[in-house]
Amino acid sequence: MGWIEITGGTPLHGKVRIQGSKNAALPILAGAILHQGRTVIENCPVITDVLWTIRILEELGCVVRFEKNRLEIDSSKVQACRIPGELGSRMRSSVIFLGSLLGRMKKAWIPYPGGCTIGKRPLDLHQEALEALGAVITEEDGFLRAETSGLEGAVIRFGFPSVGATENAILGAVLAKGVTTIFGAAMEPEIWELCRFLNEKGAKITWMKRGEIRIEGVKRLQDSRFVLTADRIVAGTYLFGAIATRGRVFLEDAPGPQMREVLRTARLMGAQAEESKSGLWINAEKAFRSPEFVRTAPYPGFPTDLQSPLLTAASLAKGKTAVQETIFESRFQTASQLRKMGAQIAVEGNRALITGTDCLHGACVEARELRGGAALILAGLAAKGVTQVRNTEYISRGYEDICRDLRCLGAKLKEGFYSDST
């Protein structure tokens, strides 16, 4: 197991380049198997979720080469349609292969996905969307078994804008016969990225209006090269790190237009945020104020993935902050660990009430999920003394090298490993 030790008390200062988007990369990798040929993805983050997805691609028959953020996928010889249970159980995003395998192979065996502890994330919307396209999906021994004689265009209506279900519907519809129209689709930037990727491969996907996507099925796709956008969640994490430490940072390549609600919250807290084509400049030297109330919501609302980093920053703000979580029922797991460091956080159901304190103190804490682990590192940066964050394997699922990045901003960190018996 991994640990990161942080010596806190130094404001973040300097420049760091933001990695490619995790949440965009995973469905795009799944989408590559729709094409019987070559796909090149540039600026792909070297994170464990990507590495596990590559393992899945190789199990399905793809030839993959990954070097210096450049990923080449040759999917011309895909023959398998079953994802091994040990791979699928490691990460939630394995479910995204349902749509692409049905589109390419007309059948798929997917293990119930794992890899996350923040909520139930039911698969009913995925199933309903793909069944509307003509799939038959059953459960067998912990696997979802999906088959079709041929997917056909349909009208799909989502009662909730699920990101994963929207992605699966798009992937299933690309090679389907006829036209598919999706109503109530998720609007996250990662959906736009997937559509842009598929259109560059020859798909015919049109955004009609808010929440409505039209897909005209095509017979085949083509070779392509695609450059991933920067990760808005990583950028937001480092932004809240600057606020927690009262620092000044430049987030190179940060996608400011995708971060409107995050930037609004940062400004409410007293931070100055200036956008440019090359990134975001954040001056948080006077970011002492509470944002008072923040509610997570589907895009363009405040992202649930940044709720935990916000908890850290709000713990050091003057006054009280209420945070309401509307996406995942178990996303306040980080609160108990922050309390070990002196944070005053009370959780009731899907709401957390944070009373700001003058300082946090170093402690030994445990990451219990990806974004919560990053939030604990931010707390260590702001705390007096030394903090050790354990179970850092969670963090490497979404951050290419969080220690490297934070060292670029002047942070003092060490890394190591420990056995379960210690």
Coordinates of C-alpha atoms in Angstrom, one line a residue:
M1 CA 0.0 0.0 0.0
G2 CA 1.2 3.5 -0.7
W3 CA 1.5 6.6 1.4
I4 CA 2.3 10.3 0.8
E5 CA 3.8 12.4 3.6
I6 CA 3.2 16.1 3.5
T7 CA 5.0 18.9 5.4
G8 CA 2.4 21.6 5.5
G9 CA 2.3 25.3 6.1
T10 CA 3.7 26.6 2.7
P11 CA 1.3 28.4 0.3
L12 CA 1.3 26.9 -3.2
H13 CA 3.1 29.1 -5.7
G14 CA 4.2 28.6 -9.3
K15 CA 3.0 26.9 -12.5
V16 CA 1.9 23.4 -13.3
R17 CA 0.6 21.8 -16.5
I18 CA -2.8 20.1 -16.2
Q19 CA -2.9 16.5 -17.5
G20 CA -5.3 15.1 -20.0
S21 CA -8.9 14.3 -18.9
K22 CA -9.5 11.0 -17.2
N23 CA -13.3 11.2 -17.5
A24 CA -12.9 11.8 -21.3
A25 CA -10.2 9.2 -21.9
L26 CA -12.1 6.1 -20.6
P27 CA -15.2 6.2 -22.9
I28 CA -13.0 7.2 -25.8
L29 CA -10.8 4.2 -25.2
A30 CA -13.9 2.0 -25.2
G31 CA -15.1 3.7 -28.4
A32 CA -11.9 2.8 -30.2
I33 CA -13.0 -0.8 -30.6
L34 CA -16.0 0.4 -32.8
H35 CA -13.4 0.9 -35.5
Q36 CA -11.7 -2.0 -37.2
G37 CA -8.4 -0.2 -37.5
R38 CA -6.1 2.3 -35.9
T39 CA -6.7 5.0 -33.3
V40 CA -4.1 7.4 -31.8
I41 CA -4.9 9.4 -28.7
E42 CA -2.5 12.2 -27.6
N43 CA -2.3 13.8 -24.2
C44 CA -3.7 10.6 -22.6
P45 CA -3.0 10.6 -18.8
V46 CA -0.8 7.8 -17.4
I47 CA -3.2 6.8 -14.6
T48 CA -4.2 3.4 -13.3
D49 CA -7.8 3.6 -14.6
V50 CA -6.3 4.1 -18.1
L51 CA -3.9 1.3 -17.6
W52 CA -6.6 -1.1 -16.5
T53 CA -8.7 -0.1 -19.5
I54 CA -5.8 -0.9 -21.7
R55 CA -5.7 -4.3 -20.1
I56 CA -9.3 -4.8 -21.1
L57 CA -8.6 -3.7 -24.7
E58 CA -5.8 -6.2 -24.9
E59 CA -8.0 -9.0 -23.5
L60 CA -10.5 -8.2 -26.3
G61 CA -7.8 -8.5 -28.9
C62 CA -6.5 -5.0 -29.4
V63 CA -2.8 -4.3 -29.9
V64 CA -1.9 -1.3 -27.7
R65 CA 1.2 0.9 -27.5
F66 CA 1.4 3.6 -24.8
E67 CA 4.4 5.8 -24.5
K68 CA 4.8 9.4 -23.2
N69 CA 1.1 10.2 -23.1
R70 CA 0.6 8.9 -26.7
L71 CA -1.7 5.9 -27.0
E72 CA -2.0 3.8 -30.2
I73 CA -4.7 1.2 -30.5
D74 CA -5.0 -1.3 -33.3
S75 CA -8.5 -2.8 -32.9
S76 CA -8.6 -4.6 -36.3
K77 CA -8.4 -8.1 -34.8
V78 CA -10.9 -7.8 -31.9
Q79 CA -12.6 -11.2 -31.5
A80 CA -13.5 -11.5 -27.8
C81 CA -16.6 -9.9 -26.3
R82 CA -16.1 -10.9 -22.6
I83 CA -14.3 -8.8 -20.1
P84 CA -12.7 -11.0 -17.4
G85 CA -14.2 -10.5 -13.9
E86 CA -10.9 -9.6 -12.3
L87 CA -10.5 -6.6 -14.6
G88 CA -14.1 -5.4 -14.6
S89 CA -14.4 -5.5 -10.8
R90 CA -11.5 -3.1 -10.4
M91 CA -13.1 -0.1 -12.1
R92 CA -16.5 1.2 -12.6
S93 CA -15.9 2.4 -16.2
S94 CA -15.7 -1.2 -17.5
V95 CA -19.5 -0.9 -18.0
I96 CA -18.9 1.6 -20.8
F97 CA -17.8 -1.3 -23.0
L98 CA -21.4 -2.5 -23.2
G99 CA -22.3 -0.1 -26.0
S100 CA -19.2 -0.4 -28.0
L101 CA -19.0 -4.2 -27.9
L102 CA -22.7 -4.5 -28.9
G103 CA -22.0 -2.1 -31.8
R104 CA -18.9 -4.0 -32.9
M105 CA -19.6 -7.7 -31.9
K106 CA -23.3 -7.8 -31.3
K107 CA -22.7 -9.3 -27.9
A108 CA -21.0 -8.4 -24.6
W109 CA -20.3 -10.0 -21.3
I110 CA -19.5 -7.4 -18.7
P111 CA -18.9 -8.1 -14.9
Y112 CA -20.7 -5.9 -12.5
P113 CA -18.3 -3.0 -12.2
G114 CA -16.3 -2.0 -9.2
G115 CA -13.5 0.3 -8.2
C116 CA -15.4 2.9 -6.3
T117 CA -17.0 3.4 -2.8
I118 CA -18.9 6.6 -3.2
G119 CA -22.3 5.3 -4.2
K120 CA -24.5 2.6 -5.7
R121 CA -24.5 4.0 -9.3
P122 CA -27.3 1.7 -10.6
L123 CA -27.1 0.4 -14.2
D124 CA -30.8 0.6 -15.0
L125 CA -30.4 3.6 -17.3
H126 CA -27.6 1.9 -19.2
Q127 CA -29.8 -1.2 -19.7
E128 CA -32.9 0.8 -20.7
A129 CA -30.9 2.8 -23.3
L130 CA -29.3 -0.2 -24.9
E131 CA -32.5 -2.3 -24.9
A132 CA -34.2 0.6 -26.7
L133 CA -31.6 0.1 -29.4
G134 CA -32.4 -3.6 -29.7
A135 CA -30.2 -5.3 -27.1
V136 CA -31.4 -8.1 -24.8
I137 CA -29.6 -7.9 -21.5
T138 CA -29.7 -10.6 -18.8
E139 CA -27.8 -11.3 -15.6
E140 CA -25.7 -14.5 -15.2
D141 CA -23.4 -15.3 -12.3
G142 CA -22.4 -11.7 -11.6
F143 CA -22.1 -10.7 -15.3
L144 CA -24.3 -8.7 -17.6
R145 CA -24.9 -10.6 -20.8
A146 CA -26.0 -8.5 -23.7
E147 CA -26.9 -9.7 -27.2
T148 CA -28.5 -8.3 -30.3
S149 CA -29.2 -9.4 -33.8
G150 CA -28.4 -5.9 -34.9
L151 CA -28.8 -2.5 -33.1
E152 CA -31.3 -0.1 -34.7
G153 CA -31.9 3.6 -34.1
A154 CA -34.4 4.6 -31.5
V155 CA -35.7 7.4 -29.3
I156 CA -34.1 7.3 -25.9
R157 CA -35.4 9.4 -23.0
F158 CA -33.4 9.8 -19.8
G159 CA -35.2 10.8 -16.6
F160 CA -31.8 11.7 -15.1
P161 CA -28.8 12.9 -17.1
S162 CA -26.5 10.0 -16.4
V163 CA -23.1 10.5 -17.9
G164 CA -22.2 6.8 -18.2
A165 CA -25.6 5.9 -19.6
T166 CA -25.4 8.7 -22.2
E167 CA -22.0 7.5 -23.2
N168 CA -23.2 3.9 -23.6
A169 CA -26.2 5.1 -25.7
I170 CA -23.9 7.1 -28.0
L171 CA -21.5 4.2 -28.4
G172 CA -24.3 1.8 -29.2
A173 CA -25.9 4.1 -31.7
V174 CA -22.9 5.0 -33.8
L175 CA -23.0 1.9 -35.9
A176 CA -26.7 1.2 -35.5
K177 CA -29.0 1.1 -38.5
G178 CA -31.0 4.3 -38.7
V179 CA -31.3 7.4 -36.5
T180 CA -31.1 7.6 -32.7
T181 CA -32.3 10.6 -30.8
I182 CA -31.4 11.0 -27.1
F183 CA -33.4 13.3 -24.9
G184 CA -32.3 14.3 -21.4
A185 CA -28.7 13.5 -22.3
A186 CA -25.9 14.4 -19.9
M187 CA -24.1 17.7 -20.9
E188 CA -20.7 17.2 -19.2
P189 CA -17.7 18.3 -21.3
E190 CA -16.6 14.7 -21.5
I191 CA -19.7 13.8 -23.5
W192 CA -18.8 16.6 -26.0
E193 CA -15.3 15.1 -26.1
L194 CA -16.6 11.6 -26.9
C195 CA -18.8 13.0 -29.7
R196 CA -15.9 15.0 -31.1
F197 CA -13.7 11.9 -31.1
L198 CA -16.3 9.8 -32.8
N199 CA -17.2 12.4 -35.4
E200 CA -13.5 12.6 -36.3
K201 CA -13.6 8.9 -36.9
G202 CA -16.6 9.3 -39.3
A203 CA -19.6 9.2 -37.0
K204 CA -22.5 11.5 -37.6
I205 CA -23.4 13.0 -34.2
T206 CA -25.2 16.3 -33.8
W207 CA -26.1 18.3 -30.7
M208 CA -29.6 19.6 -31.5
K209 CA -30.1 21.6 -28.3
R210 CA -29.6 21.3 -24.6
G211 CA -29.8 17.7 -23.6
E212 CA -30.7 16.4 -27.1
I213 CA -28.3 14.5 -29.3
R214 CA -29.0 13.0 -32.7
I215 CA -26.9 10.1 -34.1
E216 CA -27.2 8.9 -37.7
G217 CA -25.8 5.4 -37.8
V218 CA -22.9 4.7 -40.2
K219 CA -21.6 1.5 -41.5
R220 CA -17.9 1.9 -40.6
L221 CA -15.5 4.3 -39.0
Q222 CA -12.0 5.4 -40.0
D223 CA -8.4 5.8 -38.6
S224 CA -8.0 9.0 -36.6
R225 CA -5.7 10.9 -34.3
F226 CA -7.3 12.7 -31.3
V227 CA -5.9 15.1 -28.7
L228 CA -7.6 14.9 -25.3
T229 CA -8.5 18.1 -23.5
A230 CA -7.1 18.9 -20.1
D231 CA -8.7 17.5 -16.9
R232 CA -11.1 20.0 -15.4
I233 CA -11.3 18.0 -12.1
V234 CA -7.5 18.0 -11.7
A235 CA -7.4 21.7 -12.4
G236 CA -10.2 22.2 -9.8
T237 CA -8.3 20.2 -7.3
Y238 CA -5.2 22.3 -7.5
L239 CA -7.4 25.5 -7.5
F240 CA -8.8 24.5 -4.1
G241 CA -5.3 23.6 -3.0
A242 CA -4.3 27.2 -3.7
I243 CA -7.3 28.4 -1.8
A244 CA -6.6 26.2 1.2
T245 CA -3.0 27.4 1.4
R246 CA -3.7 31.0 0.3
G247 CA -1.4 30.6 -2.7
R248 CA -0.8 31.9 -6.2
V249 CA -0.7 29.4 -9.0
F250 CA -0.9 29.2 -12.8
L251 CA -2.7 26.1 -14.1
E252 CA -1.4 25.7 -17.6
D253 CA -4.0 24.3 -20.1
A254 CA -6.7 24.4 -17.5
P255 CA -10.1 24.4 -19.3
G256 CA -11.6 27.5 -17.8
P257 CA -14.8 27.5 -20.0
Q258 CA -15.6 24.1 -18.5
M259 CA -15.2 25.3 -14.9
R260 CA -17.7 28.2 -14.6
E261 CA -19.4 27.0 -11.4
V262 CA -16.0 26.1 -9.8
L263 CA -14.6 29.5 -10.7
R264 CA -17.7 31.2 -9.3
T265 CA -17.3 29.4 -6.0
A266 CA -13.6 30.3 -5.9
R267 CA -14.4 33.9 -6.4
L268 CA -17.1 33.8 -3.7
M269 CA -14.3 32.6 -1.3
G270 CA -12.2 35.6 -2.3
A271 CA -9.9 34.2 -4.9
Q272 CA -9.0 36.1 -8.0
A273 CA -9.3 33.9 -11.2
E274 CA -8.2 35.1 -14.6
E275 CA -8.7 33.0 -17.7
S276 CA -6.6 33.0 -20.8
K277 CA -6.1 30.7 -23.8
S278 CA -3.1 29.1 -22.0
G279 CA -4.8 28.4 -18.7
L280 CA -5.9 29.8 -15.4
W281 CA -4.2 32.3 -13.1
I282 CA -5.4 31.9 -9.4
N283 CA -4.5 34.4 -6.7
A284 CA -5.9 33.0 -3.4
E285 CA -3.9 35.1 -1.0
K286 CA -7.2 36.7 0.3
A287 CA -9.5 33.7 -0.1
F288 CA -10.7 33.7 3.5
R289 CA -14.5 33.8 2.9
S290 CA -17.0 31.0 3.1
P291 CA -19.0 30.3 -0.1
E292 CA -21.9 29.8 2.3
F293 CA -23.8 27.2 0.3
V294 CA -22.7 24.8 -2.5
R295 CA -24.9 22.2 -4.1
T296 CA -23.4 19.5 -6.4
A297 CA -25.3 19.0 -9.6
P298 CA -24.9 17.6 -13.1
Y299 CA -23.0 19.9 -15.5
P300 CA -23.0 22.9 -15.6
G301 CA -23.5 22.7 -11.9
F302 CA -20.8 22.3 -9.3
P303 CA -19.1 18.9 -10.0
T304 CA -19.5 16.1 -7.4
D305 CA -15.9 15.2 -8.1
L306 CA -14.7 18.4 -6.5
Q307 CA -16.9 18.3 -3.4
S308 CA -14.2 16.7 -1.3
P309 CA -11.5 19.3 -2.2
L310 CA -14.1 22.0 -1.5
L311 CA -14.6 20.5 2.0
T312 CA -10.9 21.0 2.7
A313 CA -10.9 24.6 1.5
A314 CA -14.1 25.4 3.3
S315 CA -12.7 24.0 6.6
L316 CA -10.2 26.9 6.6
A317 CA -12.7 29.6 5.5
K318 CA -14.3 32.1 7.9
G319 CA -17.8 31.3 8.8
K320 CA -20.1 28.4 8.0
T321 CA -20.5 26.5 4.8
A322 CA -23.3 24.1 3.9
V323 CA -22.6 21.6 1.1
Q324 CA -25.4 19.5 -0.3
E325 CA -24.5 16.3 -2.3
T326 CA -27.1 15.4 -4.9
I327 CA -25.3 12.8 -7.0
F328 CA -23.7 10.1 -4.7
E329 CA -25.0 9.0 -1.3
S330 CA -21.6 8.1 0.1
R331 CA -19.4 11.0 -0.9
F332 CA -18.8 12.5 2.6
Q333 CA -16.4 9.7 3.6
T334 CA -13.6 12.2 3.7
A335 CA -15.2 14.2 6.5
S336 CA -14.2 11.8 9.3
Q337 CA -10.6 11.9 8.1
L338 CA -10.6 15.7 7.9
R339 CA -12.0 15.8 11.5
K340 CA -8.8 14.0 12.6
M341 CA -6.9 17.1 11.4
G342 CA -9.1 19.5 13.3
A343 CA -11.8 20.3 10.7
Q344 CA -15.2 21.0 12.1
I345 CA -17.6 19.1 9.8
A346 CA -21.0 17.7 10.7
V347 CA -22.7 15.4 8.3
E348 CA -26.4 14.7 8.2
G349 CA -27.7 12.7 5.3
N350 CA -26.7 14.4 2.1
R351 CA -25.6 17.6 3.7
A352 CA -22.4 18.7 5.4
L353 CA -22.1 21.8 7.6
I354 CA -18.5 23.1 7.9
T355 CA -17.5 25.6 10.5
G356 CA -14.2 27.2 9.4
T357 CA -11.2 27.0 11.7
D358 CA -8.0 29.0 11.8
C359 CA -5.8 26.0 11.1
L360 CA -5.6 22.2 10.6
H361 CA -2.9 20.0 12.2
G362 CA -1.0 17.1 10.7
A363 CA -2.3 13.6 11.3
C364 CA -2.2 10.1 9.8
V365 CA -5.3 9.7 7.6
E366 CA -6.6 7.2 5.1
A367 CA -7.9 7.8 1.6
R368 CA -11.1 5.9 1.0
E369 CA -11.8 7.0 -2.6
L370 CA -10.1 8.9 -5.4
R371 CA -11.2 12.5 -4.9
G372 CA -11.3 12.2 -1.1
G373 CA -7.7 11.1 -1.2
A374 CA -6.7 14.2 -3.1
A375 CA -8.6 16.4 -0.7
L376 CA -6.6 14.9 2.2
I377 CA -3.4 15.8 0.5
L378 CA -4.7 19.4 0.1
A379 CA -5.5 19.4 3.8
G380 CA -1.9 18.2 4.6
L381 CA -0.6 21.1 2.5
A382 CA -2.5 23.6 4.6
A383 CA -2.0 22.0 8.0
K384 CA 0.7 22.7 10.6
G385 CA 3.1 19.9 10.9
V386 CA 3.3 16.6 9.1
T387 CA 0.4 14.6 7.5
Q388 CA 0.6 11.1 6.2
V389 CA -2.1 10.0 3.7
R390 CA -2.4 6.2 3.3
N391 CA -4.1 4.1 0.7
T392 CA -2.8 6.4 -2.0
E393 CA -3.6 3.8 -4.7
Y394 CA -7.0 5.4 -4.9
I395 CA -5.4 8.8 -5.9
S396 CA -3.4 7.3 -8.8
R397 CA -6.6 6.2 -10.4
G398 CA -7.2 9.8 -11.5
Y399 CA -4.0 11.9 -10.9
E400 CA -1.0 11.1 -13.2
D401 CA 1.5 12.2 -10.5
I402 CA 0.0 14.4 -7.9
C403 CA 3.3 14.6 -6.0
R404 CA 5.2 15.8 -9.1
D405 CA 2.5 18.4 -9.8
L406 CA 2.4 19.8 -6.3
R407 CA 6.2 19.9 -6.1
C408 CA 6.1 22.2 -9.1
L409 CA 4.0 24.5 -6.9
G410 CA 6.5 24.3 -4.0
A411 CA 4.9 21.6 -1.9
K412 CA 7.0 19.4 0.4
L413 CA 6.0 15.7 -0.1
K414 CA 7.6 12.3 0.2
E415 CA 6.2 9.0 -1.0
G416 CA 6.6 5.4 0.1
F417 CA 4.9 2.0 0.7
Y418 CA 3.8 0.1 3.7
S419 CA 2.5 -3.4 4.4
D420 CA -1.0 -4.2 5.6
S421 CA 0.5 -5.3 9.0
T422 CA 2.0 -1.9 9.8

